[in-house]
Coordinates of C-alpha atoms in Angstrom, one line a residue:
M1 CA 55.2 -3.3 68.9
K2 CA 55.9 -5.0 66.2
I3 CA 55.9 -8.7 65.2
K4 CA 59.4 -9.7 64.0
N5 CA 58.8 -13.6 64.4
V6 CA 56.7 -16.6 65.6
D7 CA 58.2 -19.7 67.3
V8 CA 56.0 -22.4 67.1
E9 CA 57.3 -25.3 69.7
L10 CA 55.1 -28.3 71.9
I11 CA 55.6 -28.6 75.5
S12 CA 54.3 -30.6 78.6
N13 CA 51.5 -30.2 80.0
S14 CA 50.7 -31.6 83.7
R15 CA 48.5 -34.7 82.0
N16 CA 52.6 -35.2 80.9
G17 CA 51.1 -34.8 76.9
S18 CA 51.9 -32.0 74.8
C19 CA 50.7 -28.7 73.7
L20 CA 51.1 -25.8 72.2
Q21 CA 53.4 -22.9 72.9
V22 CA 53.4 -19.4 70.3
T23 CA 56.3 -17.1 71.1
I24 CA 57.1 -13.9 69.4
N25 CA 59.8 -12.0 69.5
N26 CA 62.0 -13.9 71.8
A27 CA 59.7 -13.3 75.0
F28 CA 56.2 -13.0 74.8
T29 CA 55.0 -16.5 75.6
G30 CA 51.4 -18.2 75.1
S31 CA 50.3 -21.7 75.6
S32 CA 47.0 -23.4 75.1
G33 CA 47.0 -26.6 78.0
S34 CA 45.3 -28.9 75.5
D35 CA 46.2 -32.6 74.5
N36 CA 46.4 -32.1 71.2
L37 CA 47.3 -29.8 68.2
N38 CA 43.3 -27.8 67.6
N39 CA 41.3 -28.6 70.3
S40 CA 38.3 -31.5 71.7
I41 CA 36.0 -30.6 68.4
K42 CA 39.1 -32.3 66.1
E43 CA 41.5 -33.7 65.6
M44 CA 44.1 -32.1 62.4
P45 CA 45.8 -35.2 60.4
G46 CA 49.6 -34.7 59.0
V47 CA 49.6 -30.4 60.1
S48 CA 53.4 -30.2 60.9
I49 CA 55.0 -27.1 63.4
T50 CA 56.9 -26.7 60.9
F51 CA 54.0 -25.5 59.4
L52 CA 52.6 -24.2 61.6
N53 CA 55.7 -21.7 62.1
K54 CA 55.6 -21.3 58.6
I55 CA 52.4 -20.1 58.1
L56 CA 53.1 -16.9 60.9
N57 CA 56.6 -15.5 60.3
K58 CA 54.6 -15.7 56.3
G59 CA 51.2 -13.9 57.9
L60 CA 52.7 -12.0 60.9
Y61 CA 55.7 -10.4 59.7
G62 CA 55.6 -7.4 60.2
L63 CA 52.5 -6.4 62.2
N64 CA 52.1 -3.6 64.5
V65 CA 49.9 -5.3 67.7
E66 CA 48.9 -1.7 70.6
N67 CA 45.6 -3.1 71.1
F68 CA 43.1 -5.6 71.7
N69 CA 41.2 -4.9 68.1
D70 CA 45.5 -5.6 66.5
I71 CA 44.7 -9.1 68.1
L72 CA 40.9 -9.2 66.8
E73 CA 41.9 -8.3 63.3
I74 CA 45.0 -11.0 63.2
E75 CA 42.2 -13.6 65.2
E76 CA 40.2 -12.2 61.6
L77 CA 43.4 -12.8 59.5
L78 CA 44.0 -16.4 60.4
M79 CA 40.4 -17.6 61.0
S80 CA 40.6 -16.9 56.7
Y81 CA 43.4 -18.6 55.6
D82 CA 42.0 -21.7 58.2
G83 CA 38.1 -21.0 55.9
T84 CA 36.7 -23.4 58.2
K85 CA 34.6 -23.2 60.6
N86 CA 36.1 -25.8 63.1
L87 CA 39.8 -24.5 62.3
A88 CA 40.8 -26.8 60.9
K89 CA 43.6 -26.4 59.8
I90 CA 45.4 -24.3 62.1
G91 CA 43.8 -25.6 64.4
G92 CA 41.6 -23.6 68.0
N93 CA 44.6 -25.0 70.3
L94 CA 47.7 -23.0 67.7
L95 CA 44.4 -20.0 67.6
L96 CA 44.6 -19.1 71.7
A97 CA 48.2 -20.2 71.9
L98 CA 48.8 -16.6 70.0
D99 CA 46.0 -14.7 71.9
F100 CA 47.7 -15.3 74.6
A101 CA 51.4 -14.1 73.2
L102 CA 50.2 -11.4 70.9
L103 CA 48.0 -10.3 74.5
K104 CA 50.6 -10.4 76.3
L105 CA 53.5 -8.9 72.8
A106 CA 50.7 -5.4 73.2
G107 CA 50.7 -5.1 77.1
N108 CA 54.6 -5.9 77.6
N109 CA 53.5 -8.5 79.6
N110 CA 50.5 -7.1 81.8
P111 CA 47.6 -8.7 79.1
L112 CA 44.9 -7.1 81.2
K113 CA 45.4 -4.4 80.2
I114 CA 44.4 -4.9 76.7
I115 CA 41.0 -6.5 77.6
N116 CA 40.3 -3.8 80.7
R117 CA 42.0 -0.6 82.0
K118 CA 39.1 -0.6 83.8
P119 CA 38.2 -3.6 86.2
D120 CA 36.2 -4.2 89.3
K121 CA 36.9 -7.3 90.4
V122 CA 38.5 -10.7 90.6
P123 CA 36.2 -13.8 89.3
Q124 CA 35.1 -16.1 92.3
H125 CA 36.0 -19.3 93.5
I126 CA 34.1 -22.1 93.2
C127 CA 36.7 -25.8 94.2
N128 CA 36.6 -28.1 92.3
C129 CA 36.5 -31.0 95.6
A130 CA 35.6 -34.7 95.0
V131 CA 34.0 -36.8 92.5
T132 CA 32.3 -40.2 92.5
N133 CA 30.7 -42.7 90.1
F134 CA 34.4 -42.1 88.3
T135 CA 36.8 -44.2 85.9
E136 CA 38.8 -43.6 83.4
K137 CA 36.9 -44.5 81.0
S138 CA 33.6 -44.1 81.7
R139 CA 32.4 -41.2 81.8
R140 CA 28.7 -41.1 83.9
F141 CA 30.7 -39.1 87.1
Q142 CA 29.5 -36.6 89.4
E143 CA 31.7 -34.0 90.5
F144 CA 31.4 -32.1 93.8
F145 CA 32.2 -28.1 94.7
I146 CA 32.2 -26.2 96.8
I147 CA 31.9 -22.6 97.3
P148 CA 31.8 -19.6 99.9
K149 CA 29.5 -16.5 99.8
V150 CA 32.5 -14.2 100.7
N151 CA 32.9 -10.6 99.2
N152 CA 36.2 -11.4 98.0
F153 CA 38.7 -14.0 95.5
S154 CA 40.9 -14.5 99.1
D155 CA 39.0 -15.1 101.1
G156 CA 37.0 -17.6 99.0
Y157 CA 40.8 -19.3 97.9
F158 CA 41.8 -19.7 101.9
A159 CA 38.4 -20.8 102.4
N160 CA 38.3 -23.4 99.9
S161 CA 41.7 -24.6 100.2
F162 CA 41.0 -25.1 104.6
I163 CA 37.6 -27.3 103.3
Y164 CA 39.7 -28.8 100.7
S165 CA 42.4 -30.3 102.8
R166 CA 39.8 -31.9 105.0
V167 CA 37.5 -33.4 102.0
K168 CA 41.2 -34.9 101.6
S169 CA 41.8 -36.3 105.0
L170 CA 38.4 -37.6 105.8
L171 CA 38.4 -39.3 102.2
K172 CA 41.5 -41.3 102.7
S173 CA 41.8 -41.0 99.2
N174 CA 45.3 -40.7 97.1
E175 CA 43.7 -40.8 94.1
R176 CA 42.1 -37.6 91.7
T177 CA 41.1 -36.5 88.8
D178 CA 43.1 -34.0 87.2
E179 CA 40.4 -31.3 88.1
G180 CA 41.7 -31.7 91.1
S181 CA 38.7 -33.3 92.8
I182 CA 39.2 -36.3 94.6
I183 CA 37.7 -40.1 93.9
T184 CA 35.2 -42.0 96.5
E185 CA 33.5 -45.0 96.4
L186 CA 31.1 -43.2 98.8
K187 CA 28.1 -42.6 97.5
K188 CA 26.3 -39.8 96.6
E189 CA 23.9 -39.0 99.3
N190 CA 27.3 -39.8 101.8
V191 CA 29.3 -37.6 99.6
L192 CA 26.9 -34.2 100.3
Y193 CA 26.6 -35.6 104.2
L194 CA 30.3 -34.9 103.9
M195 CA 30.8 -31.5 102.8
E196 CA 27.1 -30.6 104.7
K197 CA 29.4 -31.4 107.8
L198 CA 32.2 -29.9 106.7
T199 CA 31.5 -26.7 105.6
E200 CA 29.0 -25.6 108.5
E201 CA 32.0 -27.2 110.8
T202 CA 34.2 -24.2 108.9
T203 CA 32.1 -21.7 109.1
K204 CA 31.8 -21.7 113.0
K205 CA 35.0 -21.6 112.3
L206 CA 36.2 -19.3 110.2
G207 CA 32.7 -17.3 109.8
V208 CA 32.4 -17.8 106.4
E209 CA 29.3 -19.3 104.8
F210 CA 29.1 -21.7 101.5
S211 CA 27.3 -23.7 98.8
L212 CA 27.3 -26.6 97.9
G213 CA 27.4 -27.4 94.5
V214 CA 26.7 -30.1 92.3
N215 CA 28.2 -31.5 87.8
L216 CA 25.6 -33.6 87.4
N217 CA 26.6 -35.0 83.7
S218 CA 23.5 -35.7 82.3
E219 CA 25.1 -35.7 78.2
N220 CA 27.2 -39.2 79.9
I221 CA 24.3 -40.8 82.5
Y222 CA 21.5 -40.3 79.7
N223 CA 21.1 -43.1 77.7
K224 CA 17.5 -43.7 75.8
G225 CA 15.0 -41.5 78.7
I226 CA 17.3 -43.7 80.9
Y227 CA 19.7 -41.8 84.0
K228 CA 22.0 -43.8 85.2
L229 CA 23.8 -42.6 88.5
G230 CA 25.9 -44.9 89.4
K231 CA 23.6 -47.8 90.8
Q232 CA 19.9 -46.6 89.9
N233 CA 18.3 -46.2 87.1
L234 CA 15.6 -44.0 86.2
T235 CA 12.8 -42.9 84.3
L236 CA 12.9 -39.0 84.5
N237 CA 9.9 -38.3 87.0
E238 CA 11.8 -40.3 88.7
F239 CA 16.0 -38.5 88.5
L240 CA 13.9 -35.8 88.7
S241 CA 11.9 -37.0 92.6
D242 CA 15.6 -38.9 92.6
L243 CA 17.7 -34.2 93.0
N244 CA 14.7 -32.6 93.8
K245 CA 15.3 -34.4 97.2
L246 CA 19.0 -33.7 97.2
I247 CA 18.5 -30.4 97.1
L248 CA 15.9 -30.0 99.4
R249 CA 17.7 -31.6 101.7
F250 CA 22.0 -30.2 101.4
D251 CA 20.3 -26.8 100.5
I252 CA 21.8 -27.3 97.2
D253 CA 22.4 -23.9 94.8
Y254 CA 24.4 -25.1 92.7
L255 CA 23.1 -27.3 90.2
E256 CA 25.5 -27.8 86.0
D257 CA 24.5 -30.0 83.3
P258 CA 21.5 -31.6 85.4
L259 CA 19.4 -32.4 82.2
N260 CA 20.1 -34.1 78.9
K261 CA 19.0 -32.3 76.1
E262 CA 15.8 -33.7 74.7
N263 CA 14.4 -33.2 78.3
I264 CA 15.0 -29.8 78.5
S265 CA 12.2 -28.2 77.9
E266 CA 12.1 -29.9 81.8
I267 CA 14.1 -28.1 83.6
G268 CA 12.6 -25.6 84.9
K269 CA 11.5 -28.2 87.6
I270 CA 14.7 -28.1 89.3
K271 CA 13.9 -26.4 92.6
S272 CA 18.2 -25.0 92.3
N273 CA 19.1 -21.3 92.1
Y274 CA 21.8 -21.1 89.7
I275 CA 21.3 -23.7 86.7
S276 CA 24.1 -23.7 84.8
G277 CA 24.7 -24.9 80.8
N278 CA 28.4 -26.7 80.3
R279 CA 28.7 -29.6 77.5
I280 CA 25.9 -28.7 75.8
F281 CA 26.8 -25.1 75.1
N282 CA 30.5 -27.1 74.4
G283 CA 31.3 -23.0 74.5
E284 CA 29.9 -23.1 71.0
L285 CA 27.0 -19.3 70.5
D286 CA 24.8 -21.2 68.5
K287 CA 24.1 -23.3 70.3
V288 CA 24.7 -20.9 73.8
K289 CA 22.1 -19.2 71.7
R290 CA 19.5 -21.2 71.4
Y291 CA 19.5 -23.3 75.2
A292 CA 19.9 -19.7 76.6
K293 CA 16.9 -19.9 78.2
Y294 CA 16.6 -23.4 79.9
F295 CA 19.9 -22.0 83.0
N296 CA 20.9 -18.6 84.3
C297 CA 25.1 -20.1 84.1
C298 CA 26.8 -20.8 81.6
V299 CA 30.5 -22.8 81.9
L300 CA 33.3 -21.7 79.5
K301 CA 35.8 -23.3 78.4
L302 CA 39.3 -21.5 76.8
N303 CA 40.3 -24.9 74.2
E304 CA 36.4 -25.4 74.3
I305 CA 36.0 -21.3 72.3
G306 CA 38.6 -21.0 69.0
G307 CA 39.7 -17.5 70.0
L308 CA 38.8 -14.4 71.7
S309 CA 35.8 -12.8 69.5
R310 CA 34.6 -15.7 70.3
L311 CA 35.2 -15.4 73.5
K312 CA 34.3 -11.8 74.0
K313 CA 30.9 -12.9 72.1
I314 CA 29.6 -15.7 74.0
A315 CA 30.3 -13.0 76.5
D316 CA 28.4 -10.1 75.3
F317 CA 25.6 -12.1 74.4
C318 CA 25.5 -14.1 78.8
R319 CA 25.9 -10.8 80.2
N320 CA 23.0 -8.5 77.6
N321 CA 21.1 -11.6 79.0
D322 CA 21.5 -11.8 82.9
I323 CA 24.0 -15.3 82.5
C324 CA 26.6 -16.1 84.8
L325 CA 29.9 -16.4 83.6
I326 CA 32.3 -19.0 84.9
L327 CA 35.7 -19.9 83.2
E328 CA 36.2 -24.1 83.7
Q329 CA 40.1 -25.1 83.9
N330 CA 41.3 -27.7 80.8
L331 CA 42.0 -31.2 81.6
G332 CA 45.6 -30.6 80.7
E333 CA 47.6 -27.4 81.4
T334 CA 50.7 -25.4 82.0
N335 CA 52.1 -22.4 84.0
D336 CA 50.6 -19.8 81.5
T337 CA 48.6 -17.6 83.2
T338 CA 46.9 -15.1 81.4
V339 CA 43.9 -16.7 81.4
C340 CA 43.1 -15.3 85.8
D341 CA 44.1 -11.7 83.0
I342 CA 40.7 -13.4 81.1
A343 CA 38.9 -14.2 83.1
T344 CA 39.3 -10.7 84.6
G345 CA 39.3 -8.6 81.9
F346 CA 36.2 -10.2 80.8
D347 CA 34.0 -10.3 83.7
F348 CA 33.7 -13.4 85.0
D349 CA 31.9 -14.1 87.9
F350 CA 33.2 -17.2 89.1
I351 CA 36.7 -19.7 87.7
K352 CA 35.4 -23.5 88.8
Y353 CA 39.5 -24.3 89.4
G354 CA 40.6 -27.6 92.0
I355 CA 43.4 -26.7 95.0
Y356 CA 45.3 -29.7 92.9
G357 CA 49.0 -28.7 90.8
K358 CA 51.7 -26.6 90.7
E359 CA 49.6 -24.8 87.0
R360 CA 46.0 -24.6 89.1
I361 CA 47.8 -23.2 92.2
L362 CA 49.9 -21.2 89.6
K363 CA 46.8 -19.6 88.3
L364 CA 45.1 -19.2 91.7
Q365 CA 47.9 -17.0 93.4
E366 CA 47.6 -15.0 90.5
L367 CA 43.7 -13.8 90.7
K368 CA 45.6 -12.9 94.3
R369 CA 48.3 -10.7 93.1
I370 CA 45.4 -9.5 90.7
E371 CA 42.7 -8.6 93.2
Q372 CA 45.5 -7.4 95.6
E373 CA 46.7 -4.5 92.5
L374 CA 42.6 -3.6 91.7

């Protein structure tokens, strides 16, 4: 199908912030979800919506989009026009929103068939559950996840929903992060104890077993040789000792960003089965390659990567090196569910989403629908 016109506009996301939406041929719409025009890489001073509409309509008019390679060629055209590594002129989120719209154009509102014509599964669900040591100004938090041991998404989503509602009730807190984690003042040990008890009770009731996961957020809790966990100030050895005690006590199967990159060579001393990199990768292929030997899981946010061609390179590298792929939600989300097609089409192992807010629940429901079709 040929591109006849492109319309770029600002819409509101789940945080009531502004994000970009791209509509092609007045029918096929994609939105990025992020709060700024570019993404977390860099701001774009002086770039207007009028400018973006002008360059897209001039550069893309008449181009035919039938398959995935056509979309990659359009990406290459725009990246060449931009000329910067971090897409400082046109913005990574413009490219992402455009990609979503192009996938819908080529697939006639079925993006999955353009990405992968024969997917055999959808990703499993990792549920953002609770967070401690959290404030808006300080990002020195620890976040806790539940991961059901099931063979399909729908059963896992149901089990996670069951536990999440119980956690919300027991923590007696109405405060939540943008991702849906319930904010608590409990110590990490108490949160883990609560989650352990709830998962054990749920296993008896539903017959589903669970793993626990923790995002230690080490890039933000580390400073000059010290890891700050709540009121604790720990050296590397003290931190590793404390961490391994928690892993053994609560059978923590999944750890995210457990060590600062200055100490990354010590990561082999951690006793958890799945060691995941997130902030240390930041959606950049060169960083994924540099640190891949220390991790067996890679967390990616689409709005940090800057386009499907870059995503494909990272996904291919991870697959070739037996690294599990996890797609993470944005802070700001919209009703666009193309991320579900991308997670399925690129064979992601997990999708990490909280069960909170209509924008996130829409995506989880869409994954259920895709699974039923498969």
